[in-house]
Amino acid sequence: MKDPAPHKKTRRAPPEGGPVTMATVGRMAGVSQVTVSRALSNPEKVSAATMQRIQEAIRVTGFVPNALAGALASRKSSLITALVPSITNVVYSSLLHGFSEIMRAEGYQLMVSETGFLPETEEALIFTHLSRRPDGILLTGIHHSAAARKMLLGAGIPVVEFWDITESPIDCCVGFSHTETGRRTAEAAFGWGYRRAATVSAGDERALRRRDGFRSRFAELSGDRDIPGITGEAGPASLQSGRLALSALIAEHAFQGGVIHCSSDQSAHGIVTEARSRGLRVPEDIAVIGFGDQDYAGFTDPPLTTVRVDRDRLGRAAARAMLTRFRGEEDPERVTDIGFEVIRRGSA
Amino acid sequence: MKDPAPHKKTRRAPPEGGPVTMATVGRMAGVSQVTVSRALSNPEKVSAATMQRIQEAIRVTGFVPNALAGALASRKSSLITALVPSITNVVYSSLLHGFSEIMRAEGYQLMVSETGFLPETEEALIFTHLSRRPDGILLTGIHHSAAARKMLLGAGIPVVEFWDITESPIDCCVGFSHTETGRRTAEAAFGWGYRRAATVSAGDERALRRRDGFRSRFAELSGDRDIPGITGEAGPASLQSGRLALSALIAEHAFQGGVIHCSSDQSAHGIVTEARSRGLRVPEDIAVIGFGDQDYAGFTDPPLTTVRVDRDRLGRAAARAMLTRFRGEEDPERVTDIGFEVIRRGSA
DNA sequence: TTGAAAGCGCTAACAC
DNA sequence: GTGTTAGCGCTTTCAA
């Protein structure tokens, strides 16, 4: 028997065994597809009896709604996109943790990618992520390529930049001044009596600003213009890189002692470890200041003097900034400085 | 002037300033929307001249394709969903890193959520994630609720369980035997001459299996049936928890020395730290064996004896397993045991 | 090489 | 309360 409608094109065989949709559920419950949709999003607008039958049908069929279709139709994906330099770095992963906790509670899901500290990669990822039509986007830092900024602006969604602050964010930023941490660390160290210093820094842009803040302020205060420094590559420092850095400082820069400003607790820990295994006393011979106040910082021996940033609060503040924008509030805060704290423990 | 078509319902004002779609681009380039689609997915099927005009139009408009619509129409989302206990734990984040690196190269994006080691949370997240219609799903471990297994099976997509192995995976698994790491560690420690032991373990199911493997095997070999142990909560151990555990072992279990089997390098590091600050020698008075071979394990003082799992390889193997399934290969490997290695350094 | 038509599974607007 | 209709922006036929 020929198909009576010559122009009826079907892509696939009839709907036997096809995906379970709201229509499937509706058929089984004796209602239309729309009613199923309503039962799921506005339960109060459906009669109790209908609700019962629909729920039973959902149970039997194992129906899982298609959020892709929902997002397309409603123009709301409930998706938040996040770009961080590296997820293996606790600093960023803990921030994401705090952020996603709040966003999840509000029904949003996170899609994360790593930029590897590379602006080109970030730019490419922004494009890919925007194609998923997220409701908002979270970026690390305040430096993004011109093309990236353009795409972001064009997307017309909230953009939260975190872990740094600027007077001119794309949309809004939540963080603290990296330069200022360096300066305040220098002031603290000078106040504790240190007159000679050195720096050990990772190569990424923010670590360098922390280092430079320390350098210039310490020079100002102590008059010492010759502060030796070891600078690594962009990317996370490790305990090992800290050990190597101290060795290099001693071997190549004839470092004689004083305080060492590190761009991370990891490298600070490495320096302490290396110093001890060389029989040097910490902080008497070599004092060390870390950055980040990682979970272990208070429990090393000696415990690390470091800069504490309330990452939990930062993550939450970023989430709050985004939620505020979703609510469409008038004139929301553009810059949130959550500050930091220099914590003195045993290592300096 | 009244609308001549009384039943013409438009949701929004006419398409002025609306989103930039393929139709917009097509109009500007003087071709139909379909041709724009083709230009993007099958460039070779479009004439060079047309291609030029389309690309120019894309550039001018800043067009970003809507992957939601694409996925809905093609039934392919290029999305992979991953569920891990915690992203702040380097063990899992480094695995994700390796996995996503390969998947991204193949055009897939990762959507990650944290289960917090809770099966109920995992179940809820599986539902949410499946609603995004991922092309594949990556799960941590081999224990999932019955409802979760059912949903997963019903989704009809590749499921890779990693970081553990079982004879009966949902689809396939890539990992190693946790019990076996404990047993082999016990054998190594016994071989090194240790005759007394203790354990310090996190409370999650896999850590407990490592601990039990160590316990029973060490008891078998040494005849010592009285191995004291400290067991923490589910969730990541920290340097601090290791320090506390050693204190508890000494105070509450009158631990006199011997080898301590830890469920992580973090707690092992804590024990070493605590031992030293108490004036105990490592490994002479107290020997410590960690787990994970974290980046710092070889650089603590003394360096940690530990169990190494090639996480990079594991992440890659998991990715390969998934890609194999995407290709629809016949009868693919269901269980991949990537093994582990006991590494002896200074702490035991 | 290009286009027209149909439909992916859902939500929004409206009528009953 | 519930159903009908008209899309959301794309891919997939199929015909030209």
mmCIF file of N, CA, C and O (backbone and C1' of nucleotides) in Angstrom, chain A residues 9 19 21-22 33-34 37 63 66 69-70 73-74, chain C residues 3-15:
data_model
loop_
_atom_site.group_PDB
_atom_site.id
_atom_site.type_symbol
_atom_site.label_atom_id
_atom_site.label_comp_id
_atom_site.label_asym_id
_atom_site.label_seq_id
_atom_site.Cartn_x
_atom_site.Cartn_y
_atom_site.Cartn_z
ATOM 1 N N LYS A 9 7.183 13.310 4.326
ATOM 2 C CA LYS A 9 8.522 12.719 4.490
ATOM 3 C C LYS A 9 8.763 12.420 5.973
ATOM 4 O O LYS A 9 8.667 13.295 6.817
ATOM 5 N N PRO A 19 12.632 7.639 21.395
ATOM 6 C CA PRO A 19 12.859 8.234 22.711
ATOM 7 C C PRO A 19 11.547 8.496 23.440
ATOM 8 O O PRO A 19 10.516 8.734 22.820
ATOM 9 N N THR A 21 9.261 10.812 25.197
ATOM 10 C CA THR A 21 9.092 12.262 25.268
ATOM 11 C C THR A 21 7.869 12.584 26.115
ATOM 12 O O THR A 21 7.183 11.694 26.597
ATOM 13 N N MET A 22 7.619 13.858 26.249
ATOM 14 C CA MET A 22 6.430 14.266 26.983
ATOM 15 C C MET A 22 5.181 13.747 26.291
ATOM 16 O O MET A 22 4.181 13.435 26.935
ATOM 17 N N GLN A 33 0.541 16.482 25.483
ATOM 18 C CA GLN A 33 1.939 16.735 25.814
ATOM 19 C C GLN A 33 2.093 17.986 26.678
ATOM 20 O O GLN A 33 2.883 18.018 27.617
ATOM 21 N N VAL A 34 1.332 19.023 26.357
ATOM 22 C CA VAL A 34 1.456 20.284 27.096
ATOM 23 C C VAL A 34 1.159 20.102 28.574
ATOM 24 O O VAL A 34 1.774 20.737 29.432
ATOM 25 N N SER A 37 4.074 18.895 30.310
ATOM 26 C CA SER A 37 5.014 19.992 30.510
ATOM 27 C C SER A 37 4.599 20.820 31.729
ATOM 28 O O SER A 37 5.411 21.142 32.595
ATOM 29 N N PHE A 63 10.883 8.364 32.047
ATOM 30 C CA PHE A 63 11.057 9.611 31.291
ATOM 31 C C PHE A 63 12.071 10.567 31.922
ATOM 32 O O PHE A 63 12.023 10.854 33.115
ATOM 33 N N ASN A 66 14.010 16.415 28.161
ATOM 34 C CA ASN A 66 15.091 16.861 27.294
ATOM 35 C C ASN A 66 15.331 18.357 27.513
ATOM 36 O O ASN A 66 14.617 19.206 27.004
ATOM 37 N N ALA A 69 15.817 20.722 24.393
ATOM 38 C CA ALA A 69 14.602 21.241 23.774
ATOM 39 C C ALA A 69 13.983 22.329 24.656
ATOM 40 O O ALA A 69 13.536 23.365 24.157
ATOM 41 N N GLY A 70 13.989 22.075 25.944
ATOM 42 C CA GLY A 70 13.433 23.054 26.864
ATOM 43 C C GLY A 70 14.159 24.380 26.778
ATOM 44 O O GLY A 70 13.552 25.443 26.704
ATOM 45 N N ALA A 73 13.416 26.293 23.535
ATOM 46 C CA ALA A 73 12.099 26.909 23.502
ATOM 47 C C ALA A 73 11.970 28.077 24.483
ATOM 48 O O ALA A 73 11.343 29.081 24.179
ATOM 49 N N SER A 74 12.555 27.916 25.632
ATOM 50 C CA SER A 74 12.359 28.945 26.655
ATOM 51 C C SER A 74 13.457 30.007 26.661
ATOM 52 O O SER A 74 13.387 30.986 27.388
ATOM 53 P P DG C 3 20.455 29.097 -1.780
ATOM 54 O "O5'" DG C 3 19.143 28.201 -1.829
ATOM 55 C "C5'" DG C 3 18.384 28.173 -3.032
ATOM 56 C "C4'" DG C 3 17.157 27.314 -2.828
ATOM 57 C "C3'" DG C 3 16.359 27.656 -1.557
ATOM 58 O "O3'" DG C 3 14.980 27.594 -1.891
ATOM 59 C "C1'" DG C 3 16.940 25.371 -1.532
ATOM 60 P P DA C 4 13.883 28.319 -0.983
ATOM 61 O "O5'" DA C 4 12.673 27.288 -0.999
ATOM 62 C "C5'" DA C 4 12.607 26.251 -1.989
ATOM 63 C "C4'" DA C 4 11.690 25.158 -1.489
ATOM 64 C "C3'" DA C 4 10.757 25.544 -0.341
ATOM 65 O "O3'" DA C 4 9.536 24.842 -0.521
ATOM 66 C "C1'" DA C 4 12.249 23.848 0.396
ATOM 67 P P DA C 5 8.355 24.956 0.570
ATOM 68 O "O5'" DA C 5 8.592 23.630 1.419
ATOM 69 C "C5'" DA C 5 8.686 22.387 0.731
ATOM 70 C "C4'" DA C 5 8.791 21.263 1.742
ATOM 71 C "C3'" DA C 5 7.849 21.422 2.948
ATOM 72 O "O3'" DA C 5 7.277 20.155 3.189
ATOM 73 C "C1'" DA C 5 10.079 21.181 3.700
ATOM 74 P P DA C 6 6.183 19.986 4.382
ATOM 75 O "O5'" DA C 6 7.030 19.176 5.466
ATOM 76 C "C5'" DA C 6 7.765 18.011 5.037
ATOM 77 C "C4'" DA C 6 8.549 17.482 6.226
ATOM 78 C "C3'" DA C 6 7.759 17.522 7.534
ATOM 79 O "O3'" DA C 6 7.958 16.284 8.175
ATOM 80 C "C1'" DA C 6 9.839 18.608 7.809
ATOM 81 P P DG C 7 7.079 15.894 9.450
ATOM 82 O "O5'" DG C 7 8.175 16.009 10.590
ATOM 83 C "C5'" DG C 7 9.411 15.308 10.427
ATOM 84 C "C4'" DG C 7 10.352 15.757 11.514
ATOM 85 C "C3'" DG C 7 9.667 15.908 12.879
ATOM 86 O "O3'" DG C 7 10.548 15.400 13.850
ATOM 87 C "C1'" DG C 7 10.816 17.852 12.365
ATOM 88 P P DC C 8 10.035 14.691 15.138
ATOM 89 O "O5'" DC C 8 11.281 14.846 16.105
ATOM 90 C "C5'" DC C 8 12.593 14.400 15.733
ATOM 91 C "C4'" DC C 8 13.585 15.213 16.540
ATOM 92 C "C3'" DC C 8 13.068 15.563 17.935
ATOM 93 O "O3'" DC C 8 13.576 14.587 18.850
ATOM 94 C "C1'" DC C 8 14.079 17.475 16.825
ATOM 95 P P DG C 9 12.556 13.658 19.658
ATOM 96 O "O5'" DG C 9 12.141 14.561 20.894
ATOM 97 C "C5'" DG C 9 13.148 15.027 21.775
ATOM 98 C "C4'" DG C 9 12.621 16.226 22.523
ATOM 99 C "C3'" DG C 9 11.324 15.968 23.298
ATOM 100 O "O3'" DG C 9 11.522 16.411 24.628
ATOM 101 C "C1'" DG C 9 11.163 17.920 22.011
ATOM 102 P P DC C 10 10.433 16.385 25.767
ATOM 103 O "O5'" DC C 10 10.110 17.936 25.954
ATOM 104 C "C5'" DC C 10 11.066 18.773 26.548
ATOM 105 C "C4'" DC C 10 10.914 20.190 26.052
ATOM 106 C "C3'" DC C 10 9.799 20.990 26.692
ATOM 107 O "O3'" DC C 10 10.290 21.632 27.853
ATOM 108 C "C1'" DC C 10 10.013 21.413 24.335
ATOM 109 P P DT C 11 9.232 22.347 28.830
ATOM 110 O "O5'" DT C 11 8.996 23.756 28.125
ATOM 111 C "C5'" DT C 11 10.073 24.690 28.029
ATOM 112 C "C4'" DT C 11 9.569 25.974 27.415
ATOM 113 C "C3'" DT C 11 8.514 26.714 28.242
ATOM 114 O "O3'" DT C 11 8.809 28.101 28.082
ATOM 115 C "C1'" DT C 11 7.630 26.233 26.115
ATOM 116 P P DA C 12 8.102 29.203 28.921
ATOM 117 O "O5'" DA C 12 7.197 29.926 27.827
ATOM 118 C "C5'" DA C 12 7.817 30.427 26.647
ATOM 119 C "C4'" DA C 12 6.778 31.154 25.840
ATOM 120 C "C3'" DA C 12 5.797 31.970 26.673
ATOM 121 O "O3'" DA C 12 5.587 33.185 25.964
ATOM 122 C "C1'" DA C 12 4.625 30.316 25.430
ATOM 123 P P DA C 13 4.635 34.339 26.570
ATOM 124 O "O5'" DA C 13 3.292 34.158 25.763
ATOM 125 C "C5'" DA C 13 3.322 34.354 24.355
ATOM 126 C "C4'" DA C 13 1.988 33.981 23.797
ATOM 127 C "C3'" DA C 13 0.813 34.661 24.510
ATOM 128 O "O3'" DA C 13 0.052 35.332 23.523
ATOM 129 C "C1'" DA C 13 0.440 32.331 24.293
ATOM 130 P P DC C 14 -1.124 36.349 24.006
ATOM 131 O "O5'" DC C 14 -2.416 35.471 23.732
ATOM 132 C "C5'" DC C 14 -2.582 34.887 22.437
ATOM 133 C "C4'" DC C 14 -3.511 33.723 22.550
ATOM 134 C "C3'" DC C 14 -4.866 34.059 23.169
ATOM 135 O "O3'" DC C 14 -5.825 34.102 22.136
ATOM 136 C "C1'" DC C 14 -4.048 31.921 23.822
ATOM 137 P P DA C 15 -7.340 34.593 22.440
ATOM 138 O "O5'" DA C 15 -8.080 33.187 22.401
ATOM 139 C "C5'" DA C 15 -7.906 32.337 21.269
ATOM 140 C "C4'" DA C 15 -8.572 31.003 21.543
ATOM 141 C "C3'" DA C 15 -10.024 31.123 22.014
ATOM 142 O "O3'" DA C 15 -10.821 30.201 21.282
ATOM 143 C "C1'" DA C 15 -8.761 29.856 23.577
#
